[in-house]
Amino acid sequence: MGSGFSSASNRPRFGGMSRATRALAVFAALTVVFVTSTCISEHSETENDNGVGVIVKAFDHGYSDDEVEESYENAVEMGATWTRVVVPWYYVEPSPGEYNWDSTDKSVAAANKHGMNVLIQVSTAPEWATGVDKLAPEERESLQPGMDTYAPTPDHYDDYAQFFAKVIKRYSKKGVSDYEVWNEPGSAGFWKDSPDNPKASPESYAQLLKHAYPAAHKANRDVNVIAGGQVVLPTEADDSVIGATEYLKRMYAAGAQGNFDSLSHHPYGINSEEWVWNGWDYLFGDQPTLNAPADNLYSLMRANGDGDKDIWLTEVGQDTVRGTADETIQEERYSQYLNTWGQSHNVGPILFYHIEDKKQYNASQDKEDYFGVIREDGSWKPAAWAIKYYTETNPPKEMRD
């Protein structure tokens, strides 16, 4: 059942059109928007939107302002027109009604300055909304680290919804139209239902969507509410991880239909032996592999009346933990992602994680330190040049919106 709100899914869509036809459609749409718009914002979305994004450094992660600015400059030099900004409820509203918007304000302002479109992800919940604050000291200590991975309790779903709406009101004025509800809720690494039940729960997540969606469209009827990124892992027996297609099935069974405008997916592992699971195949089932799921996300959406909606690729990447030996693989994968994405239907932007390595090669064996397309010393990896080559040699691919 729909919510009764006019959603972003009703905006013109370009899936299935030729590039030339899409270009004409975008020109016409931009002309209509220019003539009819009565809403003045501090920034409008970039007209040369090619749908390619890179997740840059954030002001709240221990980087200097100059380092963050440089990461935006590098992303723009690669031709990226999108980035993601996380608004962590846990840190922005640590006590009810007390807000600290400094870092997110600076991130959105930096994106505007560099002409980049922003996807905002509203994730994590403060302890007062999760019940963690009511635990005894020794119980709280046992939850470390990861105090910010607990979901709000049902009696605080409205608080999340109101915070989500507050974020929309604040950043819609700065040109942001796209807002994601949580990060990878299919993994207990990001969504633990409660201290007593530290598991992923698509049923609980669907209820959160039911609260957040109408609040979002009340704040701004034209926003695009994106259901959180699905993970490319098999379902674990204890529900600590729930695979992407099973998670979406259970979301729909719990009433999620009509409470999001787009779906998010993190398709790590395109045709990649290193990942075992082909994350791209979860999208459309068009690249079947040995470990491909029986269903795919788009077929499930279509079966539930959402075949006109897009799947946003809000995070994807390939590490280079083995140094230069892995850089060739990363370059090949990124080129494959871009070329496959460029020919796909019903897709939103593709955002690569991350702009820069956290450490020098051989300083760590943790692959999380080496997802950058720029080395720790500031030099570009081949994958960065692959992104730049794609954006320079392909006409702007108007978002399938």
mmCIF file of C-alpha atoms in Angstrom:
data_model
loop_
_atom_site.group_PDB
_atom_site.id
_atom_site.type_symbol
_atom_site.label_atom_id
_atom_site.label_comp_id
_atom_site.label_asym_id
_atom_site.label_seq_id
_atom_site.Cartn_x
_atom_site.Cartn_y
_atom_site.Cartn_z
ATOM 1 C CA MET A 1 0.000 0.000 0.000
ATOM 2 C CA GLY A 2 1.271 3.498 -0.782
ATOM 3 C CA SER A 3 1.651 6.223 1.806
ATOM 4 C CA GLY A 4 -0.386 8.805 -0.066
ATOM 5 C CA PHE A 5 2.615 11.075 -0.522
ATOM 6 C CA SER A 6 3.987 12.150 -3.890
ATOM 7 C CA SER A 7 7.376 10.471 -3.914
ATOM 8 C CA ALA A 8 10.605 10.927 -5.809
ATOM 9 C CA SER A 9 9.811 7.725 -7.678
ATOM 10 C CA ASN A 10 7.225 9.744 -9.614
ATOM 11 C CA ARG A 11 9.869 12.006 -11.138
ATOM 12 C CA PRO A 12 10.857 11.468 -14.831
ATOM 13 C CA ARG A 13 12.927 8.331 -15.359
ATOM 14 C CA PHE A 14 15.365 7.610 -18.139
ATOM 15 C CA GLY A 15 15.913 3.843 -17.854
ATOM 16 C CA GLY A 16 15.723 2.125 -21.215
ATOM 17 C CA MET A 17 16.264 5.284 -23.282
ATOM 18 C CA SER A 18 19.228 5.804 -25.581
ATOM 19 C CA ARG A 19 21.890 8.246 -24.409
ATOM 20 C CA ALA A 20 20.772 10.812 -26.987
ATOM 21 C CA THR A 21 17.117 10.509 -26.006
ATOM 22 C CA ARG A 22 18.016 10.753 -22.327
ATOM 23 C CA ALA A 23 20.060 13.868 -23.010
ATOM 24 C CA LEU A 24 17.080 15.549 -24.700
ATOM 25 C CA ALA A 25 14.798 14.459 -21.872
ATOM 26 C CA VAL A 26 17.137 15.902 -19.287
ATOM 27 C CA PHE A 27 17.405 19.185 -21.173
ATOM 28 C CA ALA A 28 13.631 19.444 -21.276
ATOM 29 C CA ALA A 29 13.293 18.490 -17.621
ATOM 30 C CA LEU A 30 15.896 21.037 -16.583
ATOM 31 C CA THR A 31 14.103 23.706 -18.605
ATOM 32 C CA VAL A 32 10.793 22.915 -16.892
ATOM 33 C CA VAL A 33 12.427 22.964 -13.490
ATOM 34 C CA PHE A 34 14.064 26.294 -14.213
ATOM 35 C CA VAL A 35 10.822 27.885 -15.388
ATOM 36 C CA THR A 36 8.460 26.473 -12.778
ATOM 37 C CA SER A 37 10.562 26.295 -9.649
ATOM 38 C CA THR A 38 9.438 28.548 -6.826
ATOM 39 C CA CYS A 39 11.810 27.157 -4.211
ATOM 40 C CA ILE A 40 15.082 28.990 -3.747
ATOM 41 C CA SER A 41 17.958 26.904 -2.349
ATOM 42 C CA GLU A 42 21.554 27.700 -1.639
ATOM 43 C CA HIS A 43 22.722 25.115 -4.154
ATOM 44 C CA SER A 44 21.171 23.253 -7.053
ATOM 45 C CA GLU A 45 22.189 19.838 -8.294
ATOM 46 C CA THR A 46 24.949 19.867 -10.891
ATOM 47 C CA GLU A 47 23.746 19.916 -14.486
ATOM 48 C CA ASN A 48 26.603 17.699 -15.681
ATOM 49 C CA ASP A 49 25.557 14.885 -13.353
ATOM 50 C CA ASN A 50 27.184 11.723 -14.683
ATOM 51 C CA GLY A 51 26.083 9.488 -11.808
ATOM 52 C CA VAL A 52 29.641 8.585 -10.788
ATOM 53 C CA GLY A 53 30.615 9.190 -7.189
ATOM 54 C CA VAL A 54 33.511 8.787 -4.794
ATOM 55 C CA ILE A 55 33.131 8.779 -1.024
ATOM 56 C CA VAL A 56 35.527 11.408 0.272
ATOM 57 C CA LYS A 57 37.018 12.185 3.667
ATOM 58 C CA ALA A 58 34.781 13.512 6.429
ATOM 59 C CA PHE A 59 35.450 16.421 8.753
ATOM 60 C CA ASP A 60 34.681 14.343 11.838
ATOM 61 C CA HIS A 61 37.178 11.527 11.199
ATOM 62 C CA GLY A 62 40.352 13.149 12.443
ATOM 63 C CA TYR A 63 41.320 14.780 9.160
ATOM 64 C CA SER A 64 42.359 18.397 8.852
ATOM 65 C CA ASP A 65 40.144 20.756 6.876
ATOM 66 C CA ASP A 66 42.852 20.924 4.195
ATOM 67 C CA GLU A 67 42.909 17.129 3.873
ATOM 68 C CA VAL A 68 39.155 16.987 3.432
ATOM 69 C CA GLU A 69 39.210 19.794 0.875
ATOM 70 C CA GLU A 70 41.956 18.010 -1.042
ATOM 71 C CA SER A 71 39.873 14.821 -1.134
ATOM 72 C CA TYR A 72 37.001 16.750 -2.738
ATOM 73 C CA GLU A 73 39.385 18.287 -5.246
ATOM 74 C CA ASN A 74 40.737 14.873 -6.199
ATOM 75 C CA ALA A 75 37.240 13.427 -6.608
ATOM 76 C CA VAL A 76 36.266 16.299 -8.907
ATOM 77 C CA GLU A 77 39.479 15.849 -10.896
ATOM 78 C CA MET A 78 38.463 12.224 -11.474
ATOM 79 C CA GLY A 79 35.163 13.478 -12.857
ATOM 80 C CA ALA A 80 33.011 12.359 -9.912
ATOM 81 C CA THR A 81 29.803 14.357 -9.458
ATOM 82 C CA TRP A 82 28.477 12.526 -6.370
ATOM 83 C CA THR A 83 29.602 11.829 -2.846
ATOM 84 C CA ARG A 84 28.038 10.491 0.343
ATOM 85 C CA VAL A 85 27.771 12.351 3.633
ATOM 86 C CA VAL A 86 26.849 10.395 6.759
ATOM 87 C CA VAL A 87 24.748 12.135 9.399
ATOM 88 C CA PRO A 88 25.280 9.983 12.505
ATOM 89 C CA TRP A 89 22.311 10.423 14.832
ATOM 90 C CA TYR A 90 24.425 8.926 17.619
ATOM 91 C CA TYR A 91 26.815 11.894 17.534
ATOM 92 C CA VAL A 92 24.595 14.698 16.244
ATOM 93 C CA GLU A 93 21.945 14.333 18.984
ATOM 94 C CA PRO A 94 23.741 12.636 21.906
ATOM 95 C CA SER A 95 21.077 13.966 24.298
ATOM 96 C CA PRO A 96 17.460 14.613 23.345
ATOM 97 C CA GLY A 97 17.116 18.029 21.756
ATOM 98 C CA GLU A 98 20.840 18.852 21.848
ATOM 99 C CA TYR A 99 22.393 18.980 18.378
ATOM 100 C CA ASN A 100 25.861 19.333 16.907
ATOM 101 C CA TRP A 101 25.697 19.811 13.139
ATOM 102 C CA ASP A 102 29.211 21.186 12.681
ATOM 103 C CA SER A 103 30.861 18.356 10.771
ATOM 104 C CA THR A 104 27.898 17.530 8.545
ATOM 105 C CA ASP A 105 27.322 21.217 7.771
ATOM 106 C CA LYS A 106 30.956 21.518 6.708
ATOM 107 C CA SER A 107 30.772 18.370 4.569
ATOM 108 C CA VAL A 108 27.669 19.508 2.689
ATOM 109 C CA ALA A 109 29.149 22.982 2.259
ATOM 110 C CA ALA A 110 32.344 21.473 0.821
ATOM 111 C CA ALA A 111 30.334 19.378 -1.643
ATOM 112 C CA ASN A 112 28.392 22.464 -2.720
ATOM 113 C CA LYS A 113 31.605 24.418 -3.109
ATOM 114 C CA HIS A 114 32.985 21.757 -5.452
ATOM 115 C CA GLY A 115 29.749 21.313 -7.392
ATOM 116 C CA MET A 116 29.071 17.770 -6.195
ATOM 117 C CA ASN A 117 25.697 16.153 -5.554
ATOM 118 C CA VAL A 118 25.219 14.696 -2.093
ATOM 119 C CA LEU A 119 23.597 11.520 -0.879
ATOM 120 C CA ILE A 120 22.941 11.827 2.856
ATOM 121 C CA GLN A 121 22.837 8.682 4.942
ATOM 122 C CA VAL A 122 21.176 8.956 8.355
ATOM 123 C CA SER A 123 22.537 6.146 10.471
ATOM 124 C CA THR A 124 23.268 5.005 14.053
ATOM 125 C CA ALA A 125 21.137 5.786 17.089
ATOM 126 C CA PRO A 126 22.092 7.555 20.345
ATOM 127 C CA GLU A 127 22.166 5.507 23.529
ATOM 128 C CA TRP A 128 19.062 7.235 24.909
ATOM 129 C CA ALA A 129 17.119 5.823 21.923
ATOM 130 C CA THR A 130 18.488 2.271 22.063
ATOM 131 C CA GLY A 131 18.149 1.404 25.756
ATOM 132 C CA VAL A 132 21.897 1.116 26.156
ATOM 133 C CA ASP A 133 21.837 4.071 28.542
ATOM 134 C CA LYS A 134 19.763 2.030 31.010
ATOM 135 C CA LEU A 135 22.280 -0.795 31.309
ATOM 136 C CA ALA A 136 24.503 -1.299 34.337
ATOM 137 C CA PRO A 137 28.122 -0.122 33.881
ATOM 138 C CA GLU A 138 29.472 -3.663 33.517
ATOM 139 C CA GLU A 139 26.838 -4.458 30.889
ATOM 140 C CA ARG A 140 27.686 -1.317 28.946
ATOM 141 C CA GLU A 141 31.363 -2.213 29.078
ATOM 142 C CA SER A 142 30.614 -5.635 27.595
ATOM 143 C CA LEU A 143 29.096 -3.963 24.527
ATOM 144 C CA GLN A 144 32.288 -2.083 23.633
ATOM 145 C CA PRO A 145 33.175 -1.376 20.909
ATOM 146 C CA GLY A 146 30.101 -0.754 18.850
ATOM 147 C CA MET A 147 27.816 1.236 21.128
ATOM 148 C CA ASP A 148 26.606 3.042 18.011
ATOM 149 C CA THR A 149 25.523 -0.144 16.206
ATOM 150 C CA TYR A 150 22.269 -0.618 18.127
ATOM 151 C CA ALA A 151 18.959 0.212 16.510
ATOM 152 C CA PRO A 152 16.401 2.465 18.146
ATOM 153 C CA THR A 153 13.811 0.661 20.223
ATOM 154 C CA PRO A 154 10.247 0.690 18.831
ATOM 155 C CA ASP A 155 9.202 3.451 21.209
ATOM 156 C CA HIS A 156 11.927 5.629 19.658
ATOM 157 C CA TYR A 157 11.102 4.993 15.982
ATOM 158 C CA ASP A 158 9.246 8.304 15.953
ATOM 159 C CA ASP A 159 12.332 10.022 17.366
ATOM 160 C CA TYR A 160 14.386 8.665 14.462
ATOM 161 C CA ALA A 161 11.668 9.772 12.050
ATOM 162 C CA GLN A 162 11.653 13.284 13.487
ATOM 163 C CA PHE A 163 15.448 13.452 13.329
ATOM 164 C CA PHE A 164 15.325 12.204 9.733
ATOM 165 C CA ALA A 165 12.820 14.952 8.915
ATOM 166 C CA LYS A 166 14.982 17.531 10.669
ATOM 167 C CA VAL A 167 17.955 16.476 8.530
ATOM 168 C CA ILE A 168 15.839 16.837 5.390
ATOM 169 C CA LYS A 169 14.596 20.290 6.349
ATOM 170 C CA ARG A 170 18.147 21.401 7.097
ATOM 171 C CA TYR A 171 19.850 20.093 3.966
ATOM 172 C CA SER A 172 17.078 20.338 1.379
ATOM 173 C CA LYS A 173 17.750 24.081 1.561
ATOM 174 C CA LYS A 174 21.299 23.274 0.463
ATOM 175 C CA GLY A 175 20.239 21.260 -2.561
ATOM 176 C CA VAL A 176 20.225 17.730 -1.115
ATOM 177 C CA SER A 177 17.361 15.585 -2.409
ATOM 178 C CA ASP A 178 18.431 12.018 -1.610
ATOM 179 C CA TYR A 179 18.405 10.482 1.874
ATOM 180 C CA GLU A 180 19.257 6.925 2.907
ATOM 181 C CA VAL A 181 17.803 5.204 5.954
ATOM 182 C CA TRP A 182 20.709 3.472 7.713
ATOM 183 C CA ASN A 183 23.800 1.669 6.474
ATOM 184 C CA GLU A 184 23.778 -2.073 5.756
ATOM 185 C CA PRO A 185 20.982 -2.968 8.170
ATOM 186 C CA GLY A 186 21.336 -6.579 7.044
ATOM 187 C CA SER A 187 24.504 -6.884 9.120
ATOM 188 C CA ALA A 188 24.681 -6.884 12.906
ATOM 189 C CA GLY A 189 27.884 -4.913 12.423
ATOM 190 C CA PHE A 190 25.625 -1.924 11.742
ATOM 191 C CA TRP A 191 22.177 -2.922 13.051
ATOM 192 C CA LYS A 192 21.751 -4.784 16.315
ATOM 193 C CA ASP A 193 18.087 -4.963 17.139
ATOM 194 C CA SER A 194 18.649 -4.555 20.887
ATOM 195 C CA PRO A 195 21.205 -5.424 23.584
ATOM 196 C CA ASP A 196 19.122 -8.528 24.310
ATOM 197 C CA ASN A 197 18.807 -9.434 20.633
ATOM 198 C CA PRO A 198 21.999 -8.281 18.859
ATOM 199 C CA LYS A 199 20.909 -9.429 15.416
ATOM 200 C CA ALA A 200 19.818 -7.902 12.146
ATOM 201 C CA SER A 201 16.051 -7.669 11.731
ATOM 202 C CA PRO A 202 14.352 -6.746 8.436
ATOM 203 C CA GLU A 203 11.048 -6.791 10.296
ATOM 204 C CA SER A 204 12.172 -4.065 12.692
ATOM 205 C CA TYR A 205 13.810 -2.131 9.873
ATOM 206 C CA ALA A 206 10.554 -2.171 7.900
ATOM 207 C CA GLN A 207 8.771 -0.654 10.882
ATOM 208 C CA LEU A 208 11.406 2.082 11.070
ATOM 209 C CA LEU A 209 10.798 2.832 7.390
ATOM 210 C CA LYS A 210 7.076 3.133 8.065
ATOM 211 C CA HIS A 211 7.818 5.900 10.550
ATOM 212 C CA ALA A 212 10.597 7.652 8.616
ATOM 213 C CA TYR A 213 8.999 7.708 5.168
ATOM 214 C CA PRO A 214 5.890 9.809 5.862
ATOM 215 C CA ALA A 215 7.918 12.124 8.107
ATOM 216 C CA ALA A 216 10.433 12.613 5.284
ATOM 217 C CA HIS A 217 7.792 13.533 2.715
ATOM 218 C CA LYS A 218 6.035 15.795 5.138
ATOM 219 C CA ALA A 219 9.345 17.649 5.528
ATOM 220 C CA ASN A 220 9.821 17.805 1.744
ATOM 221 C CA ARG A 221 7.455 15.987 -0.577
ATOM 222 C CA ASP A 222 10.037 15.747 -3.371
ATOM 223 C CA VAL A 223 12.841 13.924 -1.557
ATOM 224 C CA ASN A 224 14.053 10.476 -2.524
ATOM 225 C CA VAL A 225 13.979 8.132 0.498
ATOM 226 C CA ILE A 226 16.369 5.246 -0.014
ATOM 227 C CA ALA A 227 16.093 1.971 1.886
ATOM 228 C CA GLY A 228 19.464 1.054 3.402
ATOM 229 C CA GLY A 229 22.239 -0.781 1.560
ATOM 230 C CA GLN A 230 21.958 -4.538 1.210
ATOM 231 C CA VAL A 231 24.979 -6.703 1.978
ATOM 232 C CA VAL A 232 26.655 -9.300 -0.235
ATOM 233 C CA LEU A 233 27.013 -12.160 2.210
ATOM 234 C CA PRO A 234 25.121 -15.388 2.811
ATOM 235 C CA THR A 235 22.588 -15.461 5.616
ATOM 236 C CA GLU A 236 24.004 -16.730 8.900
ATOM 237 C CA ALA A 237 21.941 -19.125 10.996
ATOM 238 C CA ASP A 238 21.955 -16.692 13.928
ATOM 239 C CA ASP A 239 20.796 -13.725 11.767
ATOM 240 C CA SER A 240 23.990 -11.828 12.491
ATOM 241 C CA VAL A 241 24.020 -11.373 8.710
ATOM 242 C CA ILE A 242 20.996 -11.626 6.426
ATOM 243 C CA GLY A 243 21.709 -11.909 2.722
ATOM 244 C CA ALA A 244 20.452 -9.181 0.407
ATOM 245 C CA THR A 245 17.601 -11.017 -1.296
ATOM 246 C CA GLU A 246 16.324 -12.710 1.848
ATOM 247 C CA TYR A 247 16.470 -9.386 3.677
ATOM 248 C CA LEU A 248 14.404 -7.670 0.975
ATOM 249 C CA LYS A 249 11.851 -10.508 0.933
ATOM 250 C CA ARG A 250 11.377 -10.167 4.671
ATOM 251 C CA MET A 251 11.208 -6.366 4.400
ATOM 252 C CA TYR A 252 8.330 -6.669 1.964
ATOM 253 C CA ALA A 253 6.616 -9.311 4.100
ATOM 254 C CA ALA A 254 6.800 -6.866 7.009
ATOM 255 C CA GLY A 255 5.098 -4.102 5.021
ATOM 256 C CA ALA A 256 8.005 -2.080 3.561
ATOM 257 C CA GLN A 257 6.297 -1.598 0.193
ATOM 258 C CA GLY A 258 5.198 2.008 -0.237
ATOM 259 C CA ASN A 259 7.669 3.229 2.384
ATOM 260 C CA PHE A 260 10.759 3.883 0.271
ATOM 261 C CA ASP A 261 11.400 5.482 -3.108
ATOM 262 C CA SER A 262 14.624 3.702 -4.070
ATOM 263 C CA LEU A 263 16.623 0.746 -2.793
ATOM 264 C CA SER A 264 20.312 0.813 -1.937
ATOM 265 C CA HIS A 265 22.736 -2.026 -2.599
ATOM 266 C CA HIS A 266 26.478 -2.479 -2.057
ATOM 267 C CA PRO A 267 27.503 -4.775 -4.960
ATOM 268 C CA TYR A 268 31.012 -5.690 -3.848
ATOM 269 C CA GLY A 269 32.614 -8.485 -5.818
ATOM 270 C CA ILE A 270 31.640 -8.123 -9.466
ATOM 271 C CA ASN A 271 32.852 -11.330 -11.162
ATOM 272 C CA SER A 272 35.467 -11.419 -8.436
ATOM 273 C CA GLU A 273 37.059 -14.580 -7.103
ATOM 274 C CA GLU A 274 38.494 -12.599 -4.217
ATOM 275 C CA TRP A 275 34.974 -11.978 -2.860
ATOM 276 C CA VAL A 276 33.487 -15.425 -3.635
ATOM 277 C CA TRP A 277 30.038 -13.820 -3.885
ATOM 278 C CA ASN A 278 29.250 -11.777 -6.982
ATOM 279 C CA GLY A 279 27.605 -8.685 -5.552
ATOM 280 C CA TRP A 280 26.517 -7.411 -8.944
ATOM 281 C CA ASP A 281 24.546 -10.571 -9.637
ATOM 282 C CA TYR A 282 22.282 -9.748 -6.692
ATOM 283 C CA LEU A 283 20.977 -6.769 -8.674
ATOM 284 C CA PHE A 284 19.511 -8.316 -11.814
ATOM 285 C CA GLY A 285 20.803 -11.876 -12.040
ATOM 286 C CA ASP A 286 22.427 -10.948 -15.362
ATOM 287 C CA GLN A 287 25.881 -12.285 -14.484
ATOM 288 C CA PRO A 288 25.164 -15.708 -12.964
ATOM 289 C CA THR A 289 27.962 -17.327 -11.027
ATOM 290 C CA LEU A 290 28.323 -20.443 -8.924
ATOM 291 C CA ASN A 291 27.259 -18.577 -5.783
ATOM 292 C CA ALA A 292 24.532 -16.462 -7.356
ATOM 293 C CA PRO A 293 21.293 -16.097 -5.372
ATOM 294 C CA ALA A 294 18.154 -17.821 -6.657
ATOM 295 C CA ASP A 295 16.356 -14.472 -6.788
ATOM 296 C CA ASN A 296 17.636 -10.984 -7.455
ATOM 297 C CA LEU A 297 16.744 -7.641 -5.930
ATOM 298 C CA TYR A 298 15.095 -6.156 -8.995
ATOM 299 C CA SER A 299 12.888 -9.202 -9.627
ATOM 300 C CA LEU A 300 11.721 -9.029 -6.013
ATOM 301 C CA MET A 301 10.986 -5.315 -6.371
ATOM 302 C CA ARG A 302 9.039 -5.906 -9.561
ATOM 303 C CA ALA A 303 7.060 -8.753 -7.965
ATOM 304 C CA ASN A 304 6.081 -6.361 -5.176
ATOM 305 C CA GLY A 305 4.950 -3.555 -7.448
ATOM 306 C CA ASP A 306 8.217 -1.602 -7.309
ATOM 307 C CA GLY A 307 9.551 -2.340 -10.777
ATOM 308 C CA ASP A 308 9.666 1.372 -11.601
ATOM 309 C CA LYS A 309 12.054 2.141 -8.744
ATOM 310 C CA ASP A 310 15.817 2.408 -8.941
ATOM 311 C CA ILE A 311 18.581 0.622 -7.087
ATOM 312 C CA TRP A 312 21.280 3.017 -5.920
ATOM 313 C CA LEU A 313 24.802 1.616 -5.659
ATOM 314 C CA THR A 314 25.711 3.676 -2.617
ATOM 315 C CA GLU A 315 28.949 1.875 -1.805
ATOM 316 C CA VAL A 316 31.229 -0.426 -3.758
ATOM 317 C CA GLY A 317 34.949 -1.000 -3.877
ATOM 318 C CA GLN A 318 37.939 -3.298 -4.070
ATOM 319 C CA ASP A 319 40.864 -3.262 -1.650
ATOM 320 C CA THR A 320 44.546 -3.331 -2.562
ATOM 321 C CA VAL A 321 45.873 -4.802 0.677
ATOM 322 C CA ARG A 322 48.652 -6.624 -1.198
ATOM 323 C CA GLY A 323 49.903 -3.390 -2.683
ATOM 324 C CA THR A 324 50.695 -2.934 -6.363
ATOM 325 C CA ALA A 325 49.756 -6.556 -7.131
ATOM 326 C CA ASP A 326 46.177 -5.720 -6.161
ATOM 327 C CA GLU A 327 46.112 -2.343 -7.897
ATOM 328 C CA THR A 328 45.762 -3.990 -11.313
ATOM 329 C CA ILE A 329 42.805 -6.011 -10.037
ATOM 330 C CA GLN A 330 41.211 -2.891 -8.546
ATOM 331 C CA GLU A 331 41.569 -1.026 -11.839
ATOM 332 C CA GLU A 332 40.014 -3.921 -13.786
ATOM 333 C CA ARG A 333 37.114 -4.216 -11.353
ATOM 334 C CA TYR A 334 36.338 -0.484 -11.356
ATOM 335 C CA SER A 335 36.328 -0.383 -15.146
ATOM 336 C CA GLN A 336 34.020 -3.390 -15.160
ATOM 337 C CA TYR A 337 31.707 -1.793 -12.611
ATOM 338 C CA LEU A 338 31.455 1.405 -14.612
ATOM 339 C CA ASN A 339 30.929 -0.247 -17.974
ATOM 340 C CA THR A 340 28.314 -2.674 -16.616
ATOM 341 C CA TRP A 341 26.542 0.061 -14.660
ATOM 342 C CA GLY A 342 26.518 2.256 -17.764
ATOM 343 C CA GLN A 343 24.478 -0.360 -19.616
ATOM 344 C CA SER A 344 22.087 -1.219 -16.777
ATOM 345 C CA HIS A 345 18.474 -0.186 -16.279
ATOM 346 C CA ASN A 346 16.831 1.051 -13.091
ATOM 347 C CA VAL A 347 20.040 2.103 -11.394
ATOM 348 C CA GLY A 348 20.904 5.274 -9.536
ATOM 349 C CA PRO A 349 24.406 6.635 -8.928
ATOM 350 C CA ILE A 350 27.402 4.412 -8.276
ATOM 351 C CA LEU A 351 29.650 5.535 -5.395
ATOM 352 C CA PHE A 352 33.132 4.118 -4.921
ATOM 353 C CA TYR A 353 34.498 3.552 -1.443
ATOM 354 C CA HIS A 354 36.935 5.179 -0.667
ATOM 355 C CA ILE A 355 38.959 8.182 -1.833
ATOM 356 C CA GLU A 356 42.265 7.412 -0.091
ATOM 357 C CA ASP A 357 44.054 4.647 1.793
ATOM 358 C CA LYS A 358 44.316 5.027 5.543
ATOM 359 C CA LYS A 359 47.862 3.637 5.795
ATOM 360 C CA GLN A 360 51.001 3.045 3.769
ATOM 361 C CA TYR A 361 51.423 -0.335 2.159
ATOM 362 C CA ASN A 362 52.759 -3.051 4.492
ATOM 363 C CA ALA A 363 51.762 -1.036 7.570
ATOM 364 C CA SER A 364 48.682 -3.198 8.064
ATOM 365 C CA GLN A 365 47.120 -6.475 6.955
ATOM 366 C CA ASP A 366 43.616 -5.081 7.365
ATOM 367 C CA LYS A 367 42.044 -4.656 3.940
ATOM 368 C CA GLU A 368 39.828 -1.873 5.351
ATOM 369 C CA ASP A 369 42.927 0.327 5.299
ATOM 370 C CA TYR A 370 43.356 -0.035 1.534
ATOM 371 C CA PHE A 371 40.084 0.668 -0.255
ATOM 372 C CA GLY A 372 41.289 4.029 -1.531
ATOM 373 C CA VAL A 373 41.807 4.959 -5.167
ATOM 374 C CA ILE A 374 44.604 7.202 -3.911
ATOM 375 C CA ARG A 375 47.605 5.901 -1.973
ATOM 376 C CA GLU A 376 48.389 7.197 1.474
ATOM 377 C CA ASP A 377 51.165 9.344 -0.013
ATOM 378 C CA GLY A 378 48.656 11.152 -2.223
ATOM 379 C CA SER A 379 49.522 9.481 -5.534
ATOM 380 C CA TRP A 380 46.734 8.090 -7.701
ATOM 381 C CA LYS A 381 46.262 4.358 -8.152
ATOM 382 C CA PRO A 382 45.334 3.055 -11.615
ATOM 383 C CA ALA A 383 41.683 2.798 -10.476
ATOM 384 C CA ALA A 384 41.542 6.572 -10.046
ATOM 385 C CA TRP A 385 42.695 6.986 -13.619
ATOM 386 C CA ALA A 386 40.105 4.404 -14.708
ATOM 387 C CA ILE A 387 37.356 6.526 -13.145
ATOM 388 C CA LYS A 388 38.731 9.641 -14.819
ATOM 389 C CA TYR A 389 38.948 7.854 -18.186
ATOM 390 C CA TYR A 390 35.330 6.692 -17.911
ATOM 391 C CA THR A 391 33.937 10.096 -16.985
ATOM 392 C CA GLU A 392 35.899 11.796 -19.779
ATOM 393 C CA THR A 393 35.027 9.311 -22.514
ATOM 394 C CA ASN A 394 31.348 8.696 -21.728
ATOM 395 C CA PRO A 395 28.678 11.370 -22.145
ATOM 396 C CA PRO A 396 27.020 12.319 -18.852
ATOM 397 C CA LYS A 397 24.718 9.430 -18.035
ATOM 398 C CA GLU A 398 21.627 11.133 -16.692
ATOM 399 C CA MET A 399 20.489 9.410 -13.543
ATOM 400 C CA ARG A 400 17.896 6.756 -14.207
ATOM 401 C CA ASP A 401 15.482 8.933 -12.299
#
